[in-house]
mmCIF file of C-alpha atoms and ligand atoms in Angstrom:
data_model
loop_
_atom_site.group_PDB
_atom_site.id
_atom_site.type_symbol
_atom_site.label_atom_id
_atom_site.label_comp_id
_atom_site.label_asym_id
_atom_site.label_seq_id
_atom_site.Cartn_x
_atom_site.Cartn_y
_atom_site.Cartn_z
ATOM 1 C CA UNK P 1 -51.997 34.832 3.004
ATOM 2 C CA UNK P 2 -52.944 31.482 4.068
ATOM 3 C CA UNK P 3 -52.408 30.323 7.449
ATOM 4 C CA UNK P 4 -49.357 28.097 7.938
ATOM 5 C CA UNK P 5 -49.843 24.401 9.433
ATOM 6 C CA UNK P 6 -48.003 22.778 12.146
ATOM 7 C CA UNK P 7 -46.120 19.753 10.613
ATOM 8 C CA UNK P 8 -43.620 19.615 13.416
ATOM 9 C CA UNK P 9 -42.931 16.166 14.889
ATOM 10 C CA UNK P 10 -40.801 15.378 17.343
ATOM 11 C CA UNK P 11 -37.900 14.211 15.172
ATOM 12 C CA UNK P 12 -37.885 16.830 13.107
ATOM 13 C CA UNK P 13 -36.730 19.211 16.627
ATOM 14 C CA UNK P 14 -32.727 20.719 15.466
ATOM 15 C CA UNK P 15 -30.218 19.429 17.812
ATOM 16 C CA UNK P 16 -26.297 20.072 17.345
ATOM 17 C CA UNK P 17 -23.432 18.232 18.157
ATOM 18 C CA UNK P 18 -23.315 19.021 21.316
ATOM 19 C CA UNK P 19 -26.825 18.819 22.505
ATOM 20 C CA UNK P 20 -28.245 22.385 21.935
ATOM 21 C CA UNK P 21 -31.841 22.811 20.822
ATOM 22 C CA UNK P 22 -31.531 25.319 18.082
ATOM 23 C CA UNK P 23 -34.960 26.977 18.647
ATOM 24 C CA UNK P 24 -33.853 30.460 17.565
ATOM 25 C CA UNK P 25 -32.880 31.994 14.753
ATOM 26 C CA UNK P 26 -31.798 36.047 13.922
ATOM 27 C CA UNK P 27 -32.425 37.128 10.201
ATOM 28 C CA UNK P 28 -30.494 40.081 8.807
ATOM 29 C CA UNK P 29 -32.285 42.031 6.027
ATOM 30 C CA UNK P 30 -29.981 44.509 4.807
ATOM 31 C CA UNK P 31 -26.447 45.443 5.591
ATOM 32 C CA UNK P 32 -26.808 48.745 5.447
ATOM 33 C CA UNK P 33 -27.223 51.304 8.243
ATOM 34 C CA UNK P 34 -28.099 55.209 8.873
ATOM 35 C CA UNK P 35 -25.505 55.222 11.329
ATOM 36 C CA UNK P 36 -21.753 54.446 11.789
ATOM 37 C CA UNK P 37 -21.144 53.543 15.046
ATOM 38 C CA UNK P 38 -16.980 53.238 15.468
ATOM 39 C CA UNK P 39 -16.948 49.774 17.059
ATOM 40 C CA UNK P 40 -19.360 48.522 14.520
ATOM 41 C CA UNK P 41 -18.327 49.758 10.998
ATOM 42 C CA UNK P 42 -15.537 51.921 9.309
ATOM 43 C CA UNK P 43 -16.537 54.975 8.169
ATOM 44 C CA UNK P 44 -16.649 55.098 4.388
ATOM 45 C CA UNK P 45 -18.852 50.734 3.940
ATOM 46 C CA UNK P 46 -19.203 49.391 0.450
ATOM 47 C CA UNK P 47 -22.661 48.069 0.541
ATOM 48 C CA UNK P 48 -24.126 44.697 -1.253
ATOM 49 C CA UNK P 49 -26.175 45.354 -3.953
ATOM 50 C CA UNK P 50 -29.477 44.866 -4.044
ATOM 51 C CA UNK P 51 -29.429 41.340 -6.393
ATOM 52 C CA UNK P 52 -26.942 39.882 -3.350
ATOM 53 C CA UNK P 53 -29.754 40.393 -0.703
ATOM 54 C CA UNK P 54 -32.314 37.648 -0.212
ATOM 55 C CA UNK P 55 -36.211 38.907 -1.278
ATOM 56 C CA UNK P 56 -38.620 39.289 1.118
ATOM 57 C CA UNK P 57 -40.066 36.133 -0.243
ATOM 58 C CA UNK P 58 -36.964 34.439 0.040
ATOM 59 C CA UNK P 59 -36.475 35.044 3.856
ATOM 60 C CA UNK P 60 -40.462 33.991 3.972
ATOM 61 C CA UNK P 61 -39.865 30.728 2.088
ATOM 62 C CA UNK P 62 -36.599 30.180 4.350
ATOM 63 C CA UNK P 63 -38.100 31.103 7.774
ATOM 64 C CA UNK P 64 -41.292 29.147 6.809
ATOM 65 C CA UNK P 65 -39.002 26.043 6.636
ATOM 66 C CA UNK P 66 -36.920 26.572 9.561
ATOM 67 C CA UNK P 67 -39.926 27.229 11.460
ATOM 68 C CA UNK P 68 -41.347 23.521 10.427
ATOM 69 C CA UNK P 69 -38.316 22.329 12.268
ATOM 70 C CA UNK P 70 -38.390 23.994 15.387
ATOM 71 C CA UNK P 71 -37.460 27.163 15.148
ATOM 72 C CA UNK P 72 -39.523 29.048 17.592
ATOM 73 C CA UNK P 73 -38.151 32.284 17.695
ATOM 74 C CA UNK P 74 -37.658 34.969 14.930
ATOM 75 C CA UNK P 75 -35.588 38.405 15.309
ATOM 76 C CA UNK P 76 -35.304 40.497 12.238
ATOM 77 C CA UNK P 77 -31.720 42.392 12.619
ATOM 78 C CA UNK P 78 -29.282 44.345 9.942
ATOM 79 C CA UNK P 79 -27.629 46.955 9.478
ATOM 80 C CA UNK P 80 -30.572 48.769 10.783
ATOM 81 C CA UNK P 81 -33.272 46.631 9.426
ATOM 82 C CA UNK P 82 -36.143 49.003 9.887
ATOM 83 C CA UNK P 83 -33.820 51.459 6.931
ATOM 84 C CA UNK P 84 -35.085 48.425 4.362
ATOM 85 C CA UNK P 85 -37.764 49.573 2.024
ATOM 86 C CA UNK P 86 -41.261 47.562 2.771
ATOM 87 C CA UNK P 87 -40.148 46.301 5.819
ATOM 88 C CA UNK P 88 -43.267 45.772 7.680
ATOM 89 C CA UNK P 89 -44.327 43.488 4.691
ATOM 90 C CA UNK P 90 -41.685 41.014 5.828
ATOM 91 C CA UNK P 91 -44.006 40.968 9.361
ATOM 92 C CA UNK P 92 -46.759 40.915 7.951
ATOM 93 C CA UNK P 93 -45.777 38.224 5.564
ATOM 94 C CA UNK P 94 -44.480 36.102 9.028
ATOM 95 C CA UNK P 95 -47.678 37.009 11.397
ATOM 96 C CA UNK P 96 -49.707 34.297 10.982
ATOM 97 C CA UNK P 97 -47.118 32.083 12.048
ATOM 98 C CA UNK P 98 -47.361 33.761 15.569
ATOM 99 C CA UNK P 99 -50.535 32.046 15.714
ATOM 100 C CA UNK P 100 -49.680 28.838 15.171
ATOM 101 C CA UNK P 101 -45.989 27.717 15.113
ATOM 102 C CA UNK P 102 -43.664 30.568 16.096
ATOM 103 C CA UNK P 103 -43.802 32.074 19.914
ATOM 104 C CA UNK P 104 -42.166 34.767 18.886
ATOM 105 C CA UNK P 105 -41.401 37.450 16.235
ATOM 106 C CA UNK P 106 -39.158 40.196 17.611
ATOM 107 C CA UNK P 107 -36.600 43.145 16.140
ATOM 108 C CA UNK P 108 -33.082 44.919 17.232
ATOM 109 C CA UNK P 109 -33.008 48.226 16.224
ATOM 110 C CA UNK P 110 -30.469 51.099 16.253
ATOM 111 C CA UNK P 111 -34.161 53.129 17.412
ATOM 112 C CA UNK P 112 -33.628 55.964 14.845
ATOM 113 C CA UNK P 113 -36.545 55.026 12.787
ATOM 114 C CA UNK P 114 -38.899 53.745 15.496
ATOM 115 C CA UNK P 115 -41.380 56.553 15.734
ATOM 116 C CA UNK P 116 -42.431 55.378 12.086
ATOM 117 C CA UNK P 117 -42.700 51.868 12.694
ATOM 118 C CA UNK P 118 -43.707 51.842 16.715
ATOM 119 C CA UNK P 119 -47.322 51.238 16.086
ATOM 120 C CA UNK P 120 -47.330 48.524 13.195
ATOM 121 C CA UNK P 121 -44.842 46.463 14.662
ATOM 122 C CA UNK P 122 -47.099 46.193 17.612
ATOM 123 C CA UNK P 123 -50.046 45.341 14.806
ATOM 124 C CA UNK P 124 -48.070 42.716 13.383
ATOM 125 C CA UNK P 125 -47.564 40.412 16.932
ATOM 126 C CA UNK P 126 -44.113 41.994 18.136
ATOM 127 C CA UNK P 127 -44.471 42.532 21.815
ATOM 128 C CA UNK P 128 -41.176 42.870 22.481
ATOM 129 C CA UNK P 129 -37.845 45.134 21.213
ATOM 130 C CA UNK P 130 -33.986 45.246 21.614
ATOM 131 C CA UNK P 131 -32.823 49.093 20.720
ATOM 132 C CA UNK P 132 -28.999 49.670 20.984
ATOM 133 C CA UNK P 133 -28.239 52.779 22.572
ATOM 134 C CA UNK P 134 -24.807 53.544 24.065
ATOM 135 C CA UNK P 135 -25.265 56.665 25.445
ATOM 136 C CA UNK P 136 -27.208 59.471 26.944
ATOM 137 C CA UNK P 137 -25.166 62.105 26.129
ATOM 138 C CA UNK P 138 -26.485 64.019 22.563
ATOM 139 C CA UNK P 139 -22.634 64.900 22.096
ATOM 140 C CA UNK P 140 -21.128 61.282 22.913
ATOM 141 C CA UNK P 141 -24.014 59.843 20.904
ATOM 142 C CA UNK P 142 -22.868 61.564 17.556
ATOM 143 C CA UNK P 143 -19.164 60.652 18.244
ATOM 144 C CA UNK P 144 -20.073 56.715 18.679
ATOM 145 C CA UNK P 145 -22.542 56.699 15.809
ATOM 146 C CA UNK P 146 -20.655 59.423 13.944
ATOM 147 C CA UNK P 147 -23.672 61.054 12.227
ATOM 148 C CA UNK P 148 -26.745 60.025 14.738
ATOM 149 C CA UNK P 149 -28.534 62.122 16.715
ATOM 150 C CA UNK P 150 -29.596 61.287 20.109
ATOM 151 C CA UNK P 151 -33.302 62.578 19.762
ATOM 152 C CA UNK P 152 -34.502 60.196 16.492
ATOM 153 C CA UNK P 153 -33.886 57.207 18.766
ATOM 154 C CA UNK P 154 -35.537 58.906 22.239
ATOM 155 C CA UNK P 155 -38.830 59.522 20.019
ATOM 156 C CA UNK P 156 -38.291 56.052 18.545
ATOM 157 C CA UNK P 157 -38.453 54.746 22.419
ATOM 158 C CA UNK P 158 -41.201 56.791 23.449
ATOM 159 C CA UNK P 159 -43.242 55.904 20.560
ATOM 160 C CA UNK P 160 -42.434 52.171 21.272
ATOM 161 C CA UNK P 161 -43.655 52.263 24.218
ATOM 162 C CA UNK P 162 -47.031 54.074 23.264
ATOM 163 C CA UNK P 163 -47.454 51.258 21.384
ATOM 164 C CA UNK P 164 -47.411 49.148 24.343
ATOM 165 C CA UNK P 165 -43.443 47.365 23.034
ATOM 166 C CA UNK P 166 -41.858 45.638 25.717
ATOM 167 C CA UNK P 167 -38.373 47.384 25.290
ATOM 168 C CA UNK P 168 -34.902 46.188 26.398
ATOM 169 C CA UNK P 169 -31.304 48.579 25.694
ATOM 170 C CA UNK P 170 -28.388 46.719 24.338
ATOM 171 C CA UNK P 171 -25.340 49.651 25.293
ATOM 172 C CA UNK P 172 -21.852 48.724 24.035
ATOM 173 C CA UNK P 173 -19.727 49.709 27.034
ATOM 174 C CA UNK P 174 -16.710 51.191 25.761
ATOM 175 C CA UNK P 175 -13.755 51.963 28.098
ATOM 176 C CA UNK P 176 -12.826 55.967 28.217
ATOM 177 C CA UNK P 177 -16.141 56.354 25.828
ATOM 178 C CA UNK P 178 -19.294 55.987 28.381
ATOM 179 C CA UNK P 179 -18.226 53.771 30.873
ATOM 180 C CA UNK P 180 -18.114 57.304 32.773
ATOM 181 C CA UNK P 181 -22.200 57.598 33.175
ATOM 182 C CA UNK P 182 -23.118 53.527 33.356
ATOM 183 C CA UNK P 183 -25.015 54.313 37.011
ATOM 184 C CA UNK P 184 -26.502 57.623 35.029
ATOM 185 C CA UNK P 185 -27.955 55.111 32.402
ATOM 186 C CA UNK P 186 -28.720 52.583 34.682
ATOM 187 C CA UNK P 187 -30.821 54.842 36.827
ATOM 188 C CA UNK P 188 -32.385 56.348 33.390
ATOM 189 C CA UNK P 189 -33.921 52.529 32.683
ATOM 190 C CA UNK P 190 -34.976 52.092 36.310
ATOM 191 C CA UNK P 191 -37.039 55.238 35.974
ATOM 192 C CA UNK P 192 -38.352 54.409 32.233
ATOM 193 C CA UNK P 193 -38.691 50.610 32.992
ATOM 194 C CA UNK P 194 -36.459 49.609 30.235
ATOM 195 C CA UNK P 195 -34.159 46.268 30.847
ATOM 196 C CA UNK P 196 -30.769 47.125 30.280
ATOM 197 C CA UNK P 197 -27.924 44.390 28.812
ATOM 198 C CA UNK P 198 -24.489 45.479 28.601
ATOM 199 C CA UNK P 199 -22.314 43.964 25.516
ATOM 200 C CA UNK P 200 -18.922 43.674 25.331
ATOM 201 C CA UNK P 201 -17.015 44.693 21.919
ATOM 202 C CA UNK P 202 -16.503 41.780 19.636
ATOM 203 C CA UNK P 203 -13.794 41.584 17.032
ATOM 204 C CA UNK P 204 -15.753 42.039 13.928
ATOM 205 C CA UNK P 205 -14.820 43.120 10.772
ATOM 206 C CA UNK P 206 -12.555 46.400 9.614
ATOM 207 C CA UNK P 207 -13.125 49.197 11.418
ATOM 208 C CA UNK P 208 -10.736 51.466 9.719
ATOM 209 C CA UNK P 209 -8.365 53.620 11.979
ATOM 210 C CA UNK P 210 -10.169 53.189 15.305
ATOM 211 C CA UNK P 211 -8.437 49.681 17.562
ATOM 212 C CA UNK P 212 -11.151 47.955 19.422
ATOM 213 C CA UNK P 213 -8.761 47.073 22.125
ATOM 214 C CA UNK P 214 -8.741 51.200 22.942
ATOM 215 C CA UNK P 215 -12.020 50.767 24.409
ATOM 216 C CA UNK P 216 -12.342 47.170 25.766
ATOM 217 C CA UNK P 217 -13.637 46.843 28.762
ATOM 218 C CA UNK P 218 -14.411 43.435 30.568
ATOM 219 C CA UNK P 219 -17.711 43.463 31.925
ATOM 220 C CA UNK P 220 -16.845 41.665 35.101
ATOM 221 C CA UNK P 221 -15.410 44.868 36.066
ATOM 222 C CA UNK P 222 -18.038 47.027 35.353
ATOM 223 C CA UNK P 223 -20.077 44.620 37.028
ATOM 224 C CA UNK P 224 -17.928 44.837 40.522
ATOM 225 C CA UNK P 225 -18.433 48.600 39.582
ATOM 226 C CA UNK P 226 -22.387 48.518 39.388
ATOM 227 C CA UNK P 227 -22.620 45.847 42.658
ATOM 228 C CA UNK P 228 -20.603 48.644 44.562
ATOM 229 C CA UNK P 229 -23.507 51.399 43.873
ATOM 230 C CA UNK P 230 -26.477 48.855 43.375
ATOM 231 C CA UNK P 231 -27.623 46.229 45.254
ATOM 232 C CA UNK P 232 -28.042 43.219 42.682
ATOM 233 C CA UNK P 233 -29.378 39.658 42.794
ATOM 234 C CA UNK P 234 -28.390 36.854 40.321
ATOM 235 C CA UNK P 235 -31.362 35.458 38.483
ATOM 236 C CA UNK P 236 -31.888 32.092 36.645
ATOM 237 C CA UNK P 237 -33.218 33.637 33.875
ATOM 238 C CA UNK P 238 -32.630 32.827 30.409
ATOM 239 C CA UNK P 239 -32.940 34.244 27.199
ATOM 240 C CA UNK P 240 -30.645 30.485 25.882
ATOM 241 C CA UNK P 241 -28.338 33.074 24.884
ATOM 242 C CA UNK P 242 -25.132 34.373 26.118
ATOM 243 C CA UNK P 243 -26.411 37.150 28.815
ATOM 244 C CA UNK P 244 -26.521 36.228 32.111
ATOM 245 C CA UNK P 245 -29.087 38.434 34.089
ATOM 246 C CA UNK P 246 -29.274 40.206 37.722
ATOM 247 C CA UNK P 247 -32.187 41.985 39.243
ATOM 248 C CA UNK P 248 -31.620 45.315 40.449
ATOM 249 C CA UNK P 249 -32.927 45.186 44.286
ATOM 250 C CA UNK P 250 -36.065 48.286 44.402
ATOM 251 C CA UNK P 251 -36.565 48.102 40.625
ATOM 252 C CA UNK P 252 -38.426 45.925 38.341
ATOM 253 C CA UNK P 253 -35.890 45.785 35.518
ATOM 254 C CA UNK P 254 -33.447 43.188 34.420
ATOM 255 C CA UNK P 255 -29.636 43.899 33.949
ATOM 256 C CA UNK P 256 -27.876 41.753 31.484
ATOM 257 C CA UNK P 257 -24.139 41.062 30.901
ATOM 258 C CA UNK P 258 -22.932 39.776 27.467
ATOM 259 C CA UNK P 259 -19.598 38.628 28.249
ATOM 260 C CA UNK P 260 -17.802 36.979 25.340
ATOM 261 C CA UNK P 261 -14.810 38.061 25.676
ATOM 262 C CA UNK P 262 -14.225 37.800 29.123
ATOM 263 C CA UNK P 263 -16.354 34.439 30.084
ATOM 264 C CA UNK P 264 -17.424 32.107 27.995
ATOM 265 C CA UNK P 265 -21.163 31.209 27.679
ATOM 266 C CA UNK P 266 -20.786 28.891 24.317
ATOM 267 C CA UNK P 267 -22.737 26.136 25.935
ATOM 268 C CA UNK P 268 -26.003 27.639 26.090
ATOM 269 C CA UNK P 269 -26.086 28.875 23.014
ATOM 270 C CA UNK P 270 -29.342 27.853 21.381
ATOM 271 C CA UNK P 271 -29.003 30.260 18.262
ATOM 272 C CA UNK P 272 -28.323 30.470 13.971
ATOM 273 C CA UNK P 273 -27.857 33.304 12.201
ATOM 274 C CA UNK P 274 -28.562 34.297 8.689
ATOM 275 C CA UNK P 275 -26.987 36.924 6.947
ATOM 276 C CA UNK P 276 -28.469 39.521 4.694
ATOM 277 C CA UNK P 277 -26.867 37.401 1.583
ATOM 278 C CA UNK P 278 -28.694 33.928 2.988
ATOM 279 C CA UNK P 279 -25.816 32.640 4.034
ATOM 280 C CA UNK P 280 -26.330 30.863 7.428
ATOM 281 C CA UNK P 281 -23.459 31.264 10.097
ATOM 282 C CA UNK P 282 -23.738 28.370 12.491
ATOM 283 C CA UNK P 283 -21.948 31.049 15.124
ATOM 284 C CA UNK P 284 -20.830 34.283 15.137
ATOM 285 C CA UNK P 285 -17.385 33.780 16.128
ATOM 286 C CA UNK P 286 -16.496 31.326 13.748
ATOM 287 C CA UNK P 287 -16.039 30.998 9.543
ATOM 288 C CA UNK P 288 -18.428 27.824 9.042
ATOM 289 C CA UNK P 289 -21.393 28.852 7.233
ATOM 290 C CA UNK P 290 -24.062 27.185 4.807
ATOM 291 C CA UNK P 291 -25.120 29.147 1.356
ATOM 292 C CA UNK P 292 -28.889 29.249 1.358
ATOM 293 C CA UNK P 293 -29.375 32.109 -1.947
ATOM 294 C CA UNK P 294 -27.463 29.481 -3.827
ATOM 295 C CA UNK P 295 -30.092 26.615 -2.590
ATOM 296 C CA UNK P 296 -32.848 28.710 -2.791
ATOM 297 C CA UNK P 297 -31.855 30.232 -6.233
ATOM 298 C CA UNK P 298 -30.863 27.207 -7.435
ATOM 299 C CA UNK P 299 -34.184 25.666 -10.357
ATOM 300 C CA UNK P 300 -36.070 23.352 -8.475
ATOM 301 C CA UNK P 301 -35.557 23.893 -4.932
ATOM 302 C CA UNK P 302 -38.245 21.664 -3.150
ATOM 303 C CA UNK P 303 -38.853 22.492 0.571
ATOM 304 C CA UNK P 304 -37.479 19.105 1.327
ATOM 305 C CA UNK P 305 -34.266 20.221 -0.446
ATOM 306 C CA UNK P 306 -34.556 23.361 2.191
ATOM 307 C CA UNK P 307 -34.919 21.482 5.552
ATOM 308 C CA UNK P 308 -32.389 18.910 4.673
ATOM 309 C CA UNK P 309 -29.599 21.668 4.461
ATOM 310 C CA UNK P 310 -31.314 23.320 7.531
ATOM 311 C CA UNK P 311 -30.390 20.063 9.339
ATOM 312 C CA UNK P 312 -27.045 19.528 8.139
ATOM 313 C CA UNK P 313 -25.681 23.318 8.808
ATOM 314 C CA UNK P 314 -26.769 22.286 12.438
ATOM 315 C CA UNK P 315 -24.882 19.203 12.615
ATOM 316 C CA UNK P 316 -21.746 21.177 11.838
ATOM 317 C CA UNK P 317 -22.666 24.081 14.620
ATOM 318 C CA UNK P 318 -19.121 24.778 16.088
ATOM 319 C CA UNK P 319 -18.602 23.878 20.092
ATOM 320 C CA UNK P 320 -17.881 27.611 20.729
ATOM 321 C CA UNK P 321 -16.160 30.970 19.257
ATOM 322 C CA UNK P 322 -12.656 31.857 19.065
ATOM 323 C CA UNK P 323 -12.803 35.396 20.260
ATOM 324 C CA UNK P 324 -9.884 36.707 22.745
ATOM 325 C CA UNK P 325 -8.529 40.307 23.346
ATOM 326 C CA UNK P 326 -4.907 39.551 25.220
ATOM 327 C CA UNK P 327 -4.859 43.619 26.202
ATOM 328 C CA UNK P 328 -0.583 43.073 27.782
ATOM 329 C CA UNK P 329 0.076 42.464 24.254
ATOM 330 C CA UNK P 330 -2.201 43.951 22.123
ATOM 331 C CA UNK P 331 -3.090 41.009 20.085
ATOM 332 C CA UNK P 332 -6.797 39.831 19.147
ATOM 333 C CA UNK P 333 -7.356 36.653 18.678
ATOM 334 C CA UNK P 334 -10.107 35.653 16.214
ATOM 335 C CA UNK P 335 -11.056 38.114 14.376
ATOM 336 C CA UNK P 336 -13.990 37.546 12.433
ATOM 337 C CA UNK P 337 -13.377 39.639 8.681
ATOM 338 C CA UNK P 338 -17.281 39.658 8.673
ATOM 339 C CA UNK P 339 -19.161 43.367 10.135
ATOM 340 C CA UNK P 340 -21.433 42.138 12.869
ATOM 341 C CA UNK P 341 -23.897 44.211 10.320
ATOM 342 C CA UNK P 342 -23.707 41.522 7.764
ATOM 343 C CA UNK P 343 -24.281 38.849 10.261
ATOM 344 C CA UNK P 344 -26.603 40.531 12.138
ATOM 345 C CA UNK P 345 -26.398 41.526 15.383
HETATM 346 N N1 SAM K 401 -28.589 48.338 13.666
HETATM 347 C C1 SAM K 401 -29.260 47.612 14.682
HETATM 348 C C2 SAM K 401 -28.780 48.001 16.051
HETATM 349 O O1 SAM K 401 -27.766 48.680 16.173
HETATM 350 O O2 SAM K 401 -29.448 47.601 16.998
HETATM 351 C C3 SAM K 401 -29.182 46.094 14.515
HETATM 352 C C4 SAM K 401 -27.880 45.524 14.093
HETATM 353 S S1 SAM K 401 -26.508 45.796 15.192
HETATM 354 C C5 SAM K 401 -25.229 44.954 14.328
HETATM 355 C C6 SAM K 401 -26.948 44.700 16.527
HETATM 356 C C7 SAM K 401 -26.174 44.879 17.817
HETATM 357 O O3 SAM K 401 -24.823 44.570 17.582
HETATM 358 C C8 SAM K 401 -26.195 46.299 18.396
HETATM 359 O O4 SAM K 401 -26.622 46.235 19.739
HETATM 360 C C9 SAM K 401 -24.765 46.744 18.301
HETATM 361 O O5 SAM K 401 -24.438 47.606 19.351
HETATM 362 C C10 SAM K 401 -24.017 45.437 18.367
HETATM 363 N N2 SAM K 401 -22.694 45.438 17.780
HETATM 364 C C11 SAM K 401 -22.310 45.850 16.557
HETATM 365 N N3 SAM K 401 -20.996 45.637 16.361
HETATM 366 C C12 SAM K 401 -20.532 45.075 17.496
HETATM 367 C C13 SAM K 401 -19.258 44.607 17.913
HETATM 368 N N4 SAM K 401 -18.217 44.659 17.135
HETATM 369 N N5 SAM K 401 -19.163 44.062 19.162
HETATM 370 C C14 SAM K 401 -20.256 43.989 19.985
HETATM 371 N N6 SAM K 401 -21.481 44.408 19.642
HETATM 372 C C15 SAM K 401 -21.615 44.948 18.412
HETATM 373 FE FE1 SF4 K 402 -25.684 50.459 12.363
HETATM 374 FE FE2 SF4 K 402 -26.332 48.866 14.373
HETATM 375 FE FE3 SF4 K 402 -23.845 48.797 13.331
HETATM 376 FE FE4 SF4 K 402 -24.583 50.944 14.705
HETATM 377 S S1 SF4 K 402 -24.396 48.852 15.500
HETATM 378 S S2 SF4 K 402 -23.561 50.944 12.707
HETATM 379 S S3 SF4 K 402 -26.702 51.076 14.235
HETATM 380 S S4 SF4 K 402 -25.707 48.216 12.324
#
């Protein structure tokens, strides 16, 4: 594969309405999963066919382009995107870039593959991982997922960090679920030097009989929670997304808090997603979106034709999401009728 070259120029940086560099952008390759966690998906999915998802050449050609104008970091997501067939030619297809135009190339994984993958994703320039993991607990950990098992995605960990993969735990906290054994898991990352970020549930999609606002829990409770047990310090870190970060006084990991629901961190947000289909979703919490199968698929798609709908699905990024659980009356407020598995995560 030839090496890519660096036409960016300083006009051609994406900037929204509201003066947010879009510099990163999260690719879903498949919908489809080898788990079921509740909060995520209902149990019996209807799937897109394989025609509806974008190539791997596609998202090449696509990333390619939104990499010429200033997109400087890559994470491949799903569904569990390491269940697609040939995945690691999708790296290896985006590598070179690493080299040249793109900081960084990185993955969120459910972890239940990993031990396969561990070693070649280090090969192809990732250095660092998100795995989701909500609990610790082998029984818990089938009832979230409904058909995981806890040891797949402990292997998939270890083997990660054999090969040398920074890692950092995304855990869905989930009131009455595992919001019982948070200092448990927070102690297990101190001793395995994993960064931990708690996420809040987002209303996303149908999740048959279970109710999302069962098990909502706003994290600035949990957080008083953690404070009362661990000594934490605020850092200025930022990822330019929503988490806002502590350090954990004695320990050399990072605690996140993804707070959507309960605090609003819209302004930061320096992020575009693209869904398995190609359709680009300016932000997650809202229905705008931009078809890019139908450009791409469409005879005679020039690469201009690419980056000048790159530039105007930016120009209609939304100011923030619409999200709201009101838990006195049981109501959610925008609710998205997209899975977070579509979107990617
Ligand atoms: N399958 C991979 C995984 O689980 O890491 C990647 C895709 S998954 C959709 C990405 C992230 O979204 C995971 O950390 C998952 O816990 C989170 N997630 C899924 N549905 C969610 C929801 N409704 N609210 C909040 N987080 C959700
Ligand atoms: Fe699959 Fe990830 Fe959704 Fe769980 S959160 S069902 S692992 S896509």
């Amino acid at each position: 594969m030839n090496k890519p070259v660096n036409k960016l120029s300083k006009d051609d940086t994406l900037v929204d309405p509201f003066n947010r560099h879009i510099t990163y952008l999260r690719l879903s390759v498949t919908d489809r999963c080898d788990l079921r966690c509740t909060y995520c998906m209902s149990e019996k999915m209807t799937f897109l066919n394989k025609k509806e998802v974008l190539t791997f050449e596609e998202m090449y050609r696509l990333c390619s382009e939104f990499i010429k104008v200033g997109i400087k970091k890559i994470r491949i997501t799903g569904g569990e995107p390491l269940v697609r067939k040939g995945i690691m030619d999708l790296f290896e297809m985006l590598k070179p870039h690493l080299s040249n135009d793109l900081d960084e190339l990185t993955l969120t994984t459910n972890g239940t593959q990993l031990h396969k993958y561990a070693s070649q994703l280090s090969t192809n320039g990732v250095k660092r991982i998100n795995v989701s993991l909500d609990t610790l607990d082998p029984i818990k950990f089938k009832k979230i997922t409904r058909i995981g098992n806890l040891e797949d995605v402990l292997l998939g960990i270890k083997a990660a960090k054999d090969a040398n993969l920074k890692i950092k735990i995304n855990c869905v906290v989930l009131k009455n679920i595992n919001d019982d054994e948070i200092d448990e898991f927070i102690n297990w990352c101190i001793k395995n030097h994993l960064d931990l970020t708690f996420i809040e549930t987002m209303p996303m999609g149908d999740i048959g009989n279970e109710n999302r606002l069962d098990h909502f829990l706003p994290l600035h409770e949990l957080k008083k929670n953690i404070s009362s047990k661990f000594e934490l310090e605020d850092t200025s870190f930022s990822s330019g997304g929503p988490a806002k970060y502590s350090k954990i006084r004695g320990s050399f990991i990072k605690l996140g808090f993804i707070t959507p629901l309960s605090h609003n961190f819209c302004s930061s947000c320096n992020r575009i997603r693209i869904d398995a289909t190609g359709v680009l979703h300016q932000c997650l919490g809202q229905s705008n979106s931009l078809d890019f199968r139908k450009i791409l698929r469409s005879p005679g798609c020039t690469d201009t034709d690419l980056v000048e709908n790159i530039k105007l699905a930016i120009k209609h990024k939304p100011e923030r999401h619409s999200f709201a659980y009101d838990l006195s009356n049981e109501h959610i407020e925008g609710m998205m009728n997209r899975h977070m598995s579509l979107t990617g995560g």
